[in-house]
mmCIF file with all atom_site columns, N, CA and C in Angstrom:
data_model
loop_
_atom_site.group_PDB
_atom_site.id
_atom_site.type_symbol
_atom_site.label_atom_id
_atom_site.label_alt_id
_atom_site.label_comp_id
_atom_site.label_asym_id
_atom_site.label_entity_id
_atom_site.label_seq_id
_atom_site.pdbx_PDB_ins_code
_atom_site.Cartn_x
_atom_site.Cartn_y
_atom_site.Cartn_z
_atom_site.occupancy
_atom_site.B_iso_or_equiv
_atom_site.pdbx_formal_charge
_atom_site.auth_seq_id
_atom_site.auth_comp_id
_atom_site.auth_asym_id
_atom_site.auth_atom_id
_atom_site.pdbx_PDB_model_num
ATOM 1   N N  . UNK A 1 1  ? -47.576 -8.459  19.211  1.00 69.00 ? 24  UNK A N  1
ATOM 2   C CA . UNK A 1 1  ? -47.193 -8.148  20.573  1.00 69.00 ? 24  UNK A CA 1
ATOM 3   C C  . UNK A 1 1  ? -46.070 -9.008  21.102  1.00 69.00 ? 24  UNK A C  1
ATOM 4   N N  . UNK A 1 2  ? -46.000 -10.195 20.582  1.00 69.00 ? 25  UNK A N  1
ATOM 5   C CA . UNK A 1 2  ? -44.957 -11.139 21.082  1.00 69.00 ? 25  UNK A CA 1
ATOM 6   C C  . UNK A 1 2  ? -43.578 -10.676 20.737  1.00 69.00 ? 25  UNK A C  1
ATOM 7   N N  . UNK A 1 3  ? -43.370 -9.906  19.635  1.00 68.00 ? 26  UNK A N  1
ATOM 8   C CA . UNK A 1 3  ? -42.092 -9.471  19.248  1.00 68.00 ? 26  UNK A CA 1
ATOM 9   C C  . UNK A 1 3  ? -41.555 -8.401  20.204  1.00 68.00 ? 26  UNK A C  1
ATOM 10  N N  . UNK A 1 4  ? -42.436 -7.648  20.880  1.00 66.00 ? 27  UNK A N  1
ATOM 11  C CA . UNK A 1 4  ? -42.083 -6.684  21.905  1.00 66.00 ? 27  UNK A CA 1
ATOM 12  C C  . UNK A 1 4  ? -41.530 -7.395  23.116  1.00 66.00 ? 27  UNK A C  1
ATOM 13  N N  . UNK A 1 5  ? -42.074 -8.551  23.421  1.00 68.00 ? 28  UNK A N  1
ATOM 14  C CA . UNK A 1 5  ? -41.582 -9.278  24.612  1.00 68.00 ? 28  UNK A CA 1
ATOM 15  C C  . UNK A 1 5  ? -40.206 -9.893  24.477  1.00 68.00 ? 28  UNK A C  1
ATOM 16  N N  . UNK A 1 6  ? -39.785 -10.099 23.169  1.00 73.00 ? 29  UNK A N  1
ATOM 17  C CA . UNK A 1 6  ? -38.455 -10.665 22.872  1.00 73.00 ? 29  UNK A CA 1
ATOM 18  C C  . UNK A 1 6  ? -37.363 -9.643  22.894  1.00 73.00 ? 29  UNK A C  1
ATOM 19  N N  . UNK A 1 7  ? -37.668 -8.370  22.937  1.00 70.00 ? 30  UNK A N  1
ATOM 20  C CA . UNK A 1 7  ? -36.623 -7.260  22.800  1.00 70.00 ? 30  UNK A CA 1
ATOM 21  C C  . UNK A 1 7  ? -35.602 -7.383  23.958  1.00 70.00 ? 30  UNK A C  1
ATOM 22  N N  . UNK A 1 8  ? -36.038 -7.491  25.234  1.00 72.00 ? 31  UNK A N  1
ATOM 23  C CA . UNK A 1 8  ? -35.030 -7.609  26.317  1.00 72.00 ? 31  UNK A CA 1
ATOM 24  C C  . UNK A 1 8  ? -34.137 -8.790  26.191  1.00 72.00 ? 31  UNK A C  1
ATOM 25  N N  . UNK A 1 9  ? -34.650 -9.889  25.700  1.00 71.00 ? 32  UNK A N  1
ATOM 26  C CA . UNK A 1 9  ? -33.848 -11.067 25.501  1.00 71.00 ? 32  UNK A CA 1
ATOM 27  C C  . UNK A 1 9  ? -32.790 -10.893 24.458  1.00 71.00 ? 32  UNK A C  1
ATOM 28  N N  . UNK A 1 10 ? -33.252 -10.306 23.313  1.00 66.00 ? 33  UNK A N  1
ATOM 29  C CA . UNK A 1 10 ? -32.251 -10.040 22.231  1.00 66.00 ? 33  UNK A CA 1
ATOM 30  C C  . UNK A 1 10 ? -31.220 -8.991  22.649  1.00 66.00 ? 33  UNK A C  1
ATOM 31  N N  . UNK A 1 11 ? -31.644 -8.013  23.400  1.00 66.00 ? 34  UNK A N  1
ATOM 32  C CA . UNK A 1 11 ? -30.705 -7.039  23.846  1.00 66.00 ? 34  UNK A CA 1
ATOM 33  C C  . UNK A 1 11 ? -29.648 -7.586  24.831  1.00 66.00 ? 34  UNK A C  1
ATOM 34  N N  . UNK A 1 12 ? -30.062 -8.489  25.666  1.00 68.00 ? 35  UNK A N  1
ATOM 35  C CA . UNK A 1 12 ? -29.101 -9.127  26.630  1.00 68.00 ? 35  UNK A CA 1
ATOM 36  C C  . UNK A 1 12 ? -28.167 -10.048 25.850  1.00 68.00 ? 35  UNK A C  1
ATOM 37  N N  . UNK A 1 13 ? -28.616 -10.716 24.841  1.00 62.00 ? 36  UNK A N  1
ATOM 38  C CA . UNK A 1 13 ? -27.677 -11.495 24.040  1.00 62.00 ? 36  UNK A CA 1
ATOM 39  C C  . UNK A 1 13 ? -26.664 -10.667 23.290  1.00 62.00 ? 36  UNK A C  1
ATOM 40  N N  . UNK A 1 14 ? -27.062 -9.496  22.784  1.00 60.00 ? 37  UNK A N  1
ATOM 41  C CA . UNK A 1 14 ? -26.246 -8.689  22.036  1.00 60.00 ? 37  UNK A CA 1
ATOM 42  C C  . UNK A 1 14 ? -25.067 -8.117  22.902  1.00 60.00 ? 37  UNK A C  1
ATOM 43  N N  . UNK A 1 15 ? -25.322 -7.973  24.139  1.00 63.00 ? 38  UNK A N  1
ATOM 44  C CA . UNK A 1 15 ? -24.324 -7.324  25.012  1.00 63.00 ? 38  UNK A CA 1
ATOM 45  C C  . UNK A 1 15 ? -23.790 -8.315  26.121  1.00 63.00 ? 38  UNK A C  1
ATOM 46  N N  . UNK A 1 16 ? -23.951 -9.626  25.824  1.00 60.00 ? 39  UNK A N  1
ATOM 47  C CA . UNK A 1 16 ? -23.489 -10.567 26.782  1.00 60.00 ? 39  UNK A CA 1
ATOM 48  C C  . UNK A 1 16 ? -21.919 -10.721 26.740  1.00 60.00 ? 39  UNK A C  1
ATOM 49  N N  . UNK A 1 17 ? -21.365 -11.216 27.807  1.00 60.00 ? 40  UNK A N  1
ATOM 50  C CA . UNK A 1 17 ? -19.919 -11.412 27.861  1.00 60.00 ? 40  UNK A CA 1
ATOM 51  C C  . UNK A 1 17 ? -19.428 -12.588 27.016  1.00 60.00 ? 40  UNK A C  1
ATOM 52  N N  . UNK A 1 18 ? -20.313 -13.377 26.444  1.00 60.00 ? 41  UNK A N  1
ATOM 53  C CA . UNK A 1 18 ? -19.828 -14.510 25.690  1.00 60.00 ? 41  UNK A CA 1
ATOM 54  C C  . UNK A 1 18 ? -19.445 -14.182 24.331  1.00 60.00 ? 41  UNK A C  1
ATOM 55  N N  . UNK A 1 19 ? -19.570 -12.894 23.963  1.00 57.00 ? 42  UNK A N  1
ATOM 56  C CA . UNK A 1 19 ? -19.129 -12.494 22.659  1.00 57.00 ? 42  UNK A CA 1
ATOM 57  C C  . UNK A 1 19 ? -17.572 -12.691 22.501  1.00 57.00 ? 42  UNK A C  1
ATOM 58  N N  . UNK A 1 20 ? -17.151 -12.875 21.324  1.00 69.00 ? 43  UNK A N  1
ATOM 59  C CA . UNK A 1 20 ? -15.692 -13.087 21.154  1.00 69.00 ? 43  UNK A CA 1
ATOM 60  C C  . UNK A 1 20 ? -14.873 -11.874 21.601  1.00 69.00 ? 43  UNK A C  1
ATOM 61  N N  . UNK A 1 21 ? -13.801 -12.085 22.189  1.00 79.00 ? 44  UNK A N  1
ATOM 62  C CA . UNK A 1 21 ? -12.916 -10.991 22.721  1.00 79.00 ? 44  UNK A CA 1
ATOM 63  C C  . UNK A 1 21 ? -11.916 -10.617 21.574  1.00 79.00 ? 44  UNK A C  1
ATOM 64  N N  . UNK A 1 22 ? -11.781 -9.301  21.381  1.00 85.00 ? 45  UNK A N  1
ATOM 65  C CA . UNK A 1 22 ? -10.844 -8.804  20.427  1.00 85.00 ? 45  UNK A CA 1
ATOM 66  C C  . UNK A 1 22 ? -9.495  -8.624  21.006  1.00 85.00 ? 45  UNK A C  1
ATOM 67  N N  . UNK A 1 23 ? -8.454  -8.874  20.202  1.00 90.00 ? 46  UNK A N  1
ATOM 68  C CA . UNK A 1 23 ? -7.091  -8.775  20.685  1.00 90.00 ? 46  UNK A CA 1
ATOM 69  C C  . UNK A 1 23 ? -6.640  -7.362  20.508  1.00 90.00 ? 46  UNK A C  1
ATOM 70  N N  . UNK A 1 24 ? -5.985  -6.879  21.549  1.00 92.00 ? 47  UNK A N  1
ATOM 71  C CA . UNK A 1 24 ? -5.492  -5.471  21.564  1.00 92.00 ? 47  UNK A CA 1
ATOM 72  C C  . UNK A 1 24 ? -4.253  -5.375  20.548  1.00 92.00 ? 47  UNK A C  1
ATOM 73  N N  . UNK A 1 25 ? -4.342  -4.564  19.516  1.00 92.00 ? 48  UNK A N  1
ATOM 74  C CA . UNK A 1 25 ? -3.277  -4.429  18.539  1.00 92.00 ? 48  UNK A CA 1
ATOM 75  C C  . UNK A 1 25 ? -2.523  -3.127  18.743  1.00 92.00 ? 48  UNK A C  1
ATOM 76  N N  . UNK A 1 26 ? -2.864  -2.410  19.713  1.00 93.00 ? 49  UNK A N  1
ATOM 77  C CA . UNK A 1 26 ? -2.182  -1.040  19.938  1.00 93.00 ? 49  UNK A CA 1
ATOM 78  C C  . UNK A 1 26 ? -0.759  -1.191  20.294  1.00 93.00 ? 49  UNK A C  1
ATOM 79  N N  . UNK A 1 27 ? -0.316  -2.094  21.118  1.00 93.00 ? 50  UNK A N  1
ATOM 80  C CA . UNK A 1 27 ? 1.128   -2.148  21.396  1.00 93.00 ? 50  UNK A CA 1
ATOM 81  C C  . UNK A 1 27 ? 1.927   -2.513  20.143  1.00 93.00 ? 50  UNK A C  1
ATOM 82  N N  . UNK A 1 28 ? 1.423   -3.313  19.227  1.00 92.00 ? 51  UNK A N  1
ATOM 83  C CA . UNK A 1 28 ? 2.123   -3.594  18.024  1.00 92.00 ? 51  UNK A CA 1
ATOM 84  C C  . UNK A 1 28 ? 2.286   -2.336  17.103  1.00 92.00 ? 51  UNK A C  1
ATOM 85  N N  . UNK A 1 29 ? 1.178   -1.585  16.998  1.00 89.00 ? 52  UNK A N  1
ATOM 86  C CA . UNK A 1 29 ? 1.249   -0.393  16.177  1.00 89.00 ? 52  UNK A CA 1
ATOM 87  C C  . UNK A 1 29 ? 2.124   0.642   16.837  1.00 89.00 ? 52  UNK A C  1
ATOM 88  N N  . UNK A 1 30 ? 2.235   0.749   18.169  1.00 91.00 ? 53  UNK A N  1
ATOM 89  C CA . UNK A 1 30 ? 3.074   1.691   18.800  1.00 91.00 ? 53  UNK A CA 1
ATOM 90  C C  . UNK A 1 30 ? 4.553   1.320   18.493  1.00 91.00 ? 53  UNK A C  1
ATOM 91  N N  . UNK A 1 31 ? 4.931   0.061   18.451  1.00 92.00 ? 54  UNK A N  1
ATOM 92  C CA . UNK A 1 31 ? 6.261   -0.338  18.134  1.00 92.00 ? 54  UNK A CA 1
ATOM 93  C C  . UNK A 1 31 ? 6.623   0.103   16.646  1.00 92.00 ? 54  UNK A C  1
ATOM 94  N N  . UNK A 1 32 ? 5.680   -0.035  15.779  1.00 89.00 ? 55  UNK A N  1
ATOM 95  C CA . UNK A 1 32 ? 5.961   0.380   14.402  1.00 89.00 ? 55  UNK A CA 1
ATOM 96  C C  . UNK A 1 32 ? 6.097   1.907   14.289  1.00 89.00 ? 55  UNK A C  1
ATOM 97  N N  . UNK A 1 33 ? 5.182   2.678   14.853  1.00 90.00 ? 56  UNK A N  1
ATOM 98  C CA . UNK A 1 33 ? 5.227   4.074   14.741  1.00 90.00 ? 56  UNK A CA 1
ATOM 99  C C  . UNK A 1 33 ? 6.279   4.771   15.602  1.00 90.00 ? 56  UNK A C  1
ATOM 100 N N  . UNK A 1 34 ? 6.745   4.109   16.669  1.00 91.00 ? 57  UNK A N  1
ATOM 101 C CA . UNK A 1 34 ? 7.740   4.748   17.444  1.00 91.00 ? 57  UNK A CA 1
ATOM 102 C C  . UNK A 1 34 ? 9.195   4.289   17.102  1.00 91.00 ? 57  UNK A C  1
ATOM 103 N N  . UNK A 1 35 ? 9.307   3.476   16.215  1.00 90.00 ? 58  UNK A N  1
ATOM 104 C CA . UNK A 1 35 ? 10.638  3.009   15.767  1.00 90.00 ? 58  UNK A CA 1
ATOM 105 C C  . UNK A 1 35 ? 11.428  4.174   15.194  1.00 90.00 ? 58  UNK A C  1
ATOM 106 N N  . UNK A 1 36 ? 12.774  4.264   15.594  1.00 91.00 ? 59  UNK A N  1
ATOM 107 C CA . UNK A 1 36 ? 13.547  5.316   15.150  1.00 91.00 ? 59  UNK A CA 1
ATOM 108 C C  . UNK A 1 36 ? 14.277  4.933   13.877  1.00 91.00 ? 59  UNK A C  1
ATOM 109 N N  . UNK A 1 37 ? 13.522  4.993   12.732  1.00 89.00 ? 60  UNK A N  1
ATOM 110 C CA . UNK A 1 37 ? 14.127  4.616   11.449  1.00 89.00 ? 60  UNK A CA 1
ATOM 111 C C  . UNK A 1 37 ? 14.298  5.758   10.493  1.00 89.00 ? 60  UNK A C  1
ATOM 112 N N  . UNK A 1 38 ? 14.037  6.964   10.954  1.00 89.00 ? 61  UNK A N  1
ATOM 113 C CA . UNK A 1 38 ? 14.251  8.185   10.102  1.00 89.00 ? 61  UNK A CA 1
ATOM 114 C C  . UNK A 1 38 ? 13.147  8.442   9.188   1.00 89.00 ? 61  UNK A C  1
ATOM 115 N N  . UNK A 1 39 ? 12.035  7.660   9.145   1.00 88.00 ? 62  UNK A N  1
ATOM 116 C CA . UNK A 1 39 ? 10.912  7.893   8.284   1.00 88.00 ? 62  UNK A CA 1
ATOM 117 C C  . UNK A 1 39 ? 9.872   8.793   8.971   1.00 88.00 ? 62  UNK A C  1
ATOM 118 N N  . UNK A 1 40 ? 9.236   9.708   8.186   1.00 89.00 ? 63  UNK A N  1
ATOM 119 C CA . UNK A 1 40 ? 8.158   10.449  8.744   1.00 89.00 ? 63  UNK A CA 1
ATOM 120 C C  . UNK A 1 40 ? 6.960   9.586   9.125   1.00 89.00 ? 63  UNK A C  1
ATOM 121 N N  . UNK A 1 41 ? 6.142   10.035  10.047  1.00 87.00 ? 64  UNK A N  1
ATOM 122 C CA . UNK A 1 41 ? 5.018   9.322   10.567  1.00 87.00 ? 64  UNK A CA 1
ATOM 123 C C  . UNK A 1 41 ? 4.080   8.860   9.568   1.00 87.00 ? 64  UNK A C  1
ATOM 124 N N  . UNK A 1 42 ? 3.860   9.753   8.492   1.00 84.00 ? 65  UNK A N  1
ATOM 125 C CA . UNK A 1 42 ? 2.842   9.375   7.461   1.00 84.00 ? 65  UNK A CA 1
ATOM 126 C C  . UNK A 1 42 ? 3.276   8.329   6.473   1.00 84.00 ? 65  UNK A C  1
ATOM 127 N N  . UNK A 1 43 ? 4.600   7.897   6.600   1.00 87.00 ? 66  UNK A N  1
ATOM 128 C CA . UNK A 1 43 ? 5.100   6.854   5.745   1.00 87.00 ? 66  UNK A CA 1
ATOM 129 C C  . UNK A 1 43 ? 5.309   5.558   6.526   1.00 87.00 ? 66  UNK A C  1
ATOM 130 N N  . UNK A 1 44 ? 5.408   5.621   7.820   1.00 89.00 ? 67  UNK A N  1
ATOM 131 C CA . UNK A 1 44 ? 5.621   4.455   8.641   1.00 89.00 ? 67  UNK A CA 1
ATOM 132 C C  . UNK A 1 44 ? 4.556   3.371   8.610   1.00 89.00 ? 67  UNK A C  1
ATOM 133 N N  . UNK A 1 45 ? 3.351   3.786   8.255   1.00 87.00 ? 68  UNK A N  1
ATOM 134 C CA . UNK A 1 45 ? 2.213   2.783   8.187   1.00 87.00 ? 68  UNK A CA 1
ATOM 135 C C  . UNK A 1 45 ? 2.243   1.902   6.896   1.00 87.00 ? 68  UNK A C  1
ATOM 136 N N  . UNK A 1 46 ? 3.037   2.330   5.945   1.00 89.00 ? 69  UNK A N  1
ATOM 137 C CA . UNK A 1 46 ? 3.145   1.491   4.754   1.00 89.00 ? 69  UNK A CA 1
ATOM 138 C C  . UNK A 1 46 ? 2.594   2.130   3.531   1.00 89.00 ? 69  UNK A C  1
ATOM 139 N N  . UNK A 1 47 ? 2.268   1.404   2.498   1.00 92.00 ? 70  UNK A N  1
ATOM 140 C CA . UNK A 1 47 ? 1.834   1.897   1.258   1.00 92.00 ? 70  UNK A CA 1
ATOM 141 C C  . UNK A 1 47 ? 0.463   2.563   1.359   1.00 92.00 ? 70  UNK A C  1
ATOM 142 N N  . UNK A 1 48 ? -0.430  2.003   2.147   1.00 92.00 ? 71  UNK A N  1
ATOM 143 C CA . UNK A 1 48 ? -1.779  2.615   2.279   1.00 92.00 ? 71  UNK A CA 1
ATOM 144 C C  . UNK A 1 48 ? -1.706  4.016   2.809   1.00 92.00 ? 71  UNK A C  1
ATOM 145 N N  . UNK A 1 49 ? -0.877  4.192   3.874   1.00 90.00 ? 72  UNK A N  1
ATOM 146 C CA . UNK A 1 49 ? -0.711  5.519   4.456   1.00 90.00 ? 72  UNK A CA 1
ATOM 147 C C  . UNK A 1 49 ? -0.129  6.500   3.539   1.00 90.00 ? 72  UNK A C  1
ATOM 148 N N  . UNK A 1 50 ? 0.904   5.980   2.750   1.00 92.00 ? 73  UNK A N  1
ATOM 149 C CA . UNK A 1 50 ? 1.489   6.912   1.729   1.00 92.00 ? 73  UNK A CA 1
ATOM 150 C C  . UNK A 1 50 ? 0.514   7.358   0.682   1.00 92.00 ? 73  UNK A C  1
ATOM 151 N N  . UNK A 1 51 ? -0.296  6.404   0.171   1.00 95.00 ? 74  UNK A N  1
ATOM 152 C CA . UNK A 1 51 ? -1.256  6.792   -0.803  1.00 95.00 ? 74  UNK A CA 1
ATOM 153 C C  . UNK A 1 51 ? -2.352  7.695   -0.270  1.00 95.00 ? 74  UNK A C  1
ATOM 154 N N  . UNK A 1 52 ? -2.791  7.529   0.989   1.00 94.00 ? 75  UNK A N  1
ATOM 155 C CA . UNK A 1 52 ? -3.735  8.402   1.583   1.00 94.00 ? 75  UNK A CA 1
ATOM 156 C C  . UNK A 1 52 ? -3.142  9.722   1.851   1.00 94.00 ? 75  UNK A C  1
ATOM 157 N N  . UNK A 1 53 ? -1.861  9.849   2.138   1.00 93.00 ? 76  UNK A N  1
ATOM 158 C CA . UNK A 1 53 ? -1.167  11.151  2.345   1.00 93.00 ? 76  UNK A CA 1
ATOM 159 C C  . UNK A 1 53 ? -1.124  11.912  0.979   1.00 93.00 ? 76  UNK A C  1
ATOM 160 N N  . UNK A 1 54 ? -0.643  11.194  -0.049  1.00 94.00 ? 77  UNK A N  1
ATOM 161 C CA . UNK A 1 54 ? -0.573  11.906  -1.357  1.00 94.00 ? 77  UNK A CA 1
ATOM 162 C C  . UNK A 1 54 ? -1.905  12.253  -1.896  1.00 94.00 ? 77  UNK A C  1
ATOM 163 N N  . UNK A 1 55 ? -2.902  11.508  -1.697  1.00 97.00 ? 78  UNK A N  1
ATOM 164 C CA . UNK A 1 55 ? -4.255  11.819  -2.147  1.00 97.00 ? 78  UNK A CA 1
ATOM 165 C C  . UNK A 1 55 ? -4.740  13.099  -1.411  1.00 97.00 ? 78  UNK A C  1
ATOM 166 N N  . UNK A 1 56 ? -4.505  13.123  -0.161  1.00 96.00 ? 79  UNK A N  1
ATOM 167 C CA . UNK A 1 56 ? -4.986  14.250  0.635   1.00 96.00 ? 79  UNK A CA 1
ATOM 168 C C  . UNK A 1 56 ? -4.200  15.603  0.234   1.00 96.00 ? 79  UNK A C  1
ATOM 169 N N  . UNK A 1 57 ? -2.840  15.396  0.017   1.00 97.00 ? 80  UNK A N  1
ATOM 170 C CA . UNK A 1 57 ? -2.113  16.587  -0.387  1.00 97.00 ? 80  UNK A CA 1
ATOM 171 C C  . UNK A 1 57 ? -2.494  17.099  -1.744  1.00 97.00 ? 80  UNK A C  1
ATOM 172 N N  . UNK A 1 58 ? -2.788  16.123  -2.660  1.00 98.00 ? 81  UNK A N  1
ATOM 173 C CA . UNK A 1 58 ? -3.180  16.494  -4.031  1.00 98.00 ? 81  UNK A CA 1
ATOM 174 C C  . UNK A 1 58 ? -4.544  17.238  -3.972  1.00 98.00 ? 81  UNK A C  1
ATOM 175 N N  . UNK A 1 59 ? -5.477  16.663  -3.290  1.00 98.00 ? 82  UNK A N  1
ATOM 176 C CA . UNK A 1 59 ? -6.812  17.254  -3.186  1.00 98.00 ? 82  UNK A CA 1
ATOM 177 C C  . UNK A 1 59 ? -6.746  18.676  -2.547  1.00 98.00 ? 82  UNK A C  1
ATOM 178 N N  . UNK A 1 60 ? -5.898  18.811  -1.514  1.00 98.00 ? 83  UNK A N  1
ATOM 179 C CA . UNK A 1 60 ? -5.745  20.111  -0.823  1.00 98.00 ? 83  UNK A CA 1
ATOM 180 C C  . UNK A 1 60 ? -5.164  21.156  -1.758  1.00 98.00 ? 83  UNK A C  1
ATOM 181 N N  . UNK A 1 61 ? -4.028  20.767  -2.448  1.00 98.00 ? 84  UNK A N  1
ATOM 182 C CA . UNK A 1 61 ? -3.418  21.737  -3.348  1.00 98.00 ? 84  UNK A CA 1
ATOM 183 C C  . UNK A 1 61 ? -4.358  22.103  -4.481  1.00 98.00 ? 84  UNK A C  1
ATOM 184 N N  . UNK A 1 62 ? -4.989  21.100  -5.063  1.00 98.00 ? 85  UNK A N  1
ATOM 185 C CA . UNK A 1 62 ? -5.951  21.346  -6.174  1.00 98.00 ? 85  UNK A CA 1
ATOM 186 C C  . UNK A 1 62 ? -7.058  22.308  -5.769  1.00 98.00 ? 85  UNK A C  1
ATOM 187 N N  . UNK A 1 63 ? -7.583  22.059  -4.531  1.00 98.00 ? 86  UNK A N  1
ATOM 188 C CA . UNK A 1 63 ? -8.678  22.912  -4.135  1.00 98.00 ? 86  UNK A CA 1
ATOM 189 C C  . UNK A 1 63 ? -8.228  24.294  -3.750  1.00 98.00 ? 86  UNK A C  1
ATOM 190 N N  . UNK A 1 64 ? -7.018  24.433  -3.235  1.00 98.00 ? 87  UNK A N  1
ATOM 191 C CA . UNK A 1 64 ? -6.492  25.793  -2.964  1.00 98.00 ? 87  UNK A CA 1
ATOM 192 C C  . UNK A 1 64 ? -6.260  26.542  -4.204  1.00 98.00 ? 87  UNK A C  1
ATOM 193 N N  . UNK A 1 65 ? -5.666  25.915  -5.240  1.00 98.00 ? 88  UNK A N  1
ATOM 194 C CA . UNK A 1 65 ? -5.444  26.607  -6.464  1.00 98.00 ? 88  UNK A CA 1
ATOM 195 C C  . UNK A 1 65 ? -6.779  27.015  -7.091  1.00 98.00 ? 88  UNK A C  1
ATOM 196 N N  . UNK A 1 66 ? -7.788  26.093  -7.054  1.00 98.00 ? 89  UNK A N  1
ATOM 197 C CA . UNK A 1 66 ? -9.075  26.364  -7.760  1.00 98.00 ? 89  UNK A CA 1
ATOM 198 C C  . UNK A 1 66 ? -9.768  27.554  -7.010  1.00 98.00 ? 89  UNK A C  1
ATOM 199 N N  . UNK A 1 67 ? -9.630  27.582  -5.696  1.00 98.00 ? 90  UNK A N  1
ATOM 200 C CA . UNK A 1 67 ? -10.193 28.666  -4.913  1.00 98.00 ? 90  UNK A CA 1
ATOM 201 C C  . UNK A 1 67 ? -9.533  29.977  -5.226  1.00 98.00 ? 90  UNK A C  1
ATOM 202 N N  . UNK A 1 68 ? -8.184  30.009  -5.367  1.00 98.00 ? 91  UNK A N  1
ATOM 203 C CA . UNK A 1 68 ? -7.483  31.210  -5.682  1.00 98.00 ? 91  UNK A CA 1
ATOM 204 C C  . UNK A 1 68 ? -7.830  31.678  -7.043  1.00 98.00 ? 91  UNK A C  1
ATOM 205 N N  . UNK A 1 69 ? -7.989  30.769  -7.978  1.00 97.00 ? 92  UNK A N  1
ATOM 206 C CA . UNK A 1 69 ? -8.324  31.141  -9.373  1.00 97.00 ? 92  UNK A CA 1
ATOM 207 C C  . UNK A 1 69 ? -9.653  31.898  -9.405  1.00 97.00 ? 92  UNK A C  1
ATOM 208 N N  . UNK A 1 70 ? -10.697 31.357  -8.718  1.00 96.00 ? 93  UNK A N  1
ATOM 209 C CA . UNK A 1 70 ? -12.007 32.001  -8.686  1.00 96.00 ? 93  UNK A CA 1
ATOM 210 C C  . UNK A 1 70 ? -11.992 33.253  -7.913  1.00 96.00 ? 93  UNK A C  1
ATOM 211 N N  . UNK A 1 71 ? -11.158 33.317  -6.903  1.00 97.00 ? 94  UNK A N  1
ATOM 212 C CA . UNK A 1 71 ? -11.074 34.656  -6.164  1.00 97.00 ? 94  UNK A CA 1
ATOM 213 C C  . UNK A 1 71 ? -10.445 35.665  -7.090  1.00 97.00 ? 94  UNK A C  1
ATOM 214 N N  . UNK A 1 72 ? -9.448  35.268  -7.885  1.00 96.00 ? 95  UNK A N  1
ATOM 215 C CA . UNK A 1 72 ? -8.808  36.234  -8.856  1.00 96.00 ? 95  UNK A CA 1
ATOM 216 C C  . UNK A 1 72 ? -9.862  36.613  -9.877  1.00 96.00 ? 95  UNK A C  1
ATOM 217 N N  . UNK A 1 73 ? -10.686 35.671  -10.359 1.00 93.00 ? 96  UNK A N  1
ATOM 218 C CA . UNK A 1 73 ? -11.665 35.983  -11.401 1.00 93.00 ? 96  UNK A CA 1
ATOM 219 C C  . UNK A 1 73 ? -12.699 36.922  -10.834 1.00 93.00 ? 96  UNK A C  1
ATOM 220 N N  . UNK A 1 74 ? -13.087 36.717  -9.645  1.00 93.00 ? 97  UNK A N  1
ATOM 221 C CA . UNK A 1 74 ? -14.098 37.559  -9.006  1.00 93.00 ? 97  UNK A CA 1
ATOM 222 C C  . UNK A 1 74 ? -13.597 38.916  -8.684  1.00 93.00 ? 97  UNK A C  1
ATOM 223 N N  . UNK A 1 75 ? -12.285 39.129  -8.515  1.00 94.00 ? 98  UNK A N  1
ATOM 224 C CA . UNK A 1 75 ? -11.794 40.401  -8.168  1.00 94.00 ? 98  UNK A CA 1
ATOM 225 C C  . UNK A 1 75 ? -11.455 41.247  -9.425  1.00 94.00 ? 98  UNK A C  1
ATOM 226 N N  . UNK A 1 76 ? -11.481 40.699  -10.544 1.00 92.00 ? 99  UNK A N  1
ATOM 227 C CA . UNK A 1 76 ? -11.254 41.512  -11.791 1.00 92.00 ? 99  UNK A CA 1
ATOM 228 C C  . UNK A 1 76 ? -12.623 42.070  -12.283 1.00 92.00 ? 99  UNK A C  1
ATOM 229 N N  . UNK A 1 77 ? -12.749 43.299  -12.531 1.00 86.00 ? 100 UNK A N  1
ATOM 230 C CA . UNK A 1 77 ? -14.008 43.800  -13.082 1.00 86.00 ? 100 UNK A CA 1
ATOM 231 C C  . UNK A 1 77 ? -14.196 43.339  -14.523 1.00 86.00 ? 100 UNK A C  1
ATOM 232 N N  . UNK A 1 78 ? -15.385 43.095  -14.876 1.00 84.00 ? 101 UNK A N  1
ATOM 233 C CA . UNK A 1 78 ? -15.775 42.664  -16.234 1.00 84.00 ? 101 UNK A CA 1
ATOM 234 C C  . UNK A 1 78 ? -15.813 43.941  -17.180 1.00 84.00 ? 101 UNK A C  1
ATOM 235 N N  . UNK A 1 79 ? -15.373 43.774  -18.325 1.00 81.00 ? 102 UNK A N  1
ATOM 236 C CA . UNK A 1 79 ? -15.417 44.854  -19.327 1.00 81.00 ? 102 UNK A CA 1
ATOM 237 C C  . UNK A 1 79 ? -16.841 45.062  -19.847 1.00 81.00 ? 102 UNK A C  1
ATOM 238 N N  . UNK A 1 80 ? -17.276 46.290  -19.898 1.00 78.00 ? 103 UNK A N  1
ATOM 239 C CA . UNK A 1 80 ? -18.587 46.636  -20.363 1.00 78.00 ? 103 UNK A CA 1
ATOM 240 C C  . UNK A 1 80 ? -18.534 46.701  -21.891 1.00 78.00 ? 103 UNK A C  1
ATOM 241 N N  . UNK A 1 81 ? -19.357 46.091  -22.562 1.00 67.00 ? 104 UNK A N  1
ATOM 242 C CA . UNK A 1 81 ? -19.402 46.072  -24.050 1.00 67.00 ? 104 UNK A CA 1
ATOM 243 C C  . UNK A 1 81 ? -20.224 47.148  -24.687 1.00 67.00 ? 104 UNK A C  1
#
């Protein structure tokens, strides 16, 4: 029963203002992404963004082709033997 009495104390510690403050990184990111350097937005973030973009495009195209293949297979009648 004692552990139930400690819950309000633990909750107040978790949400107290003495927790470390995080620095706002949004203005730095805005400067990078709003720079007029002729690059598309999906490349401005660096190598990680480029890899994520290409992985997404590859999976999308592969899935589309796979779906079209099975749609074509389903639309063709099977020969009766």
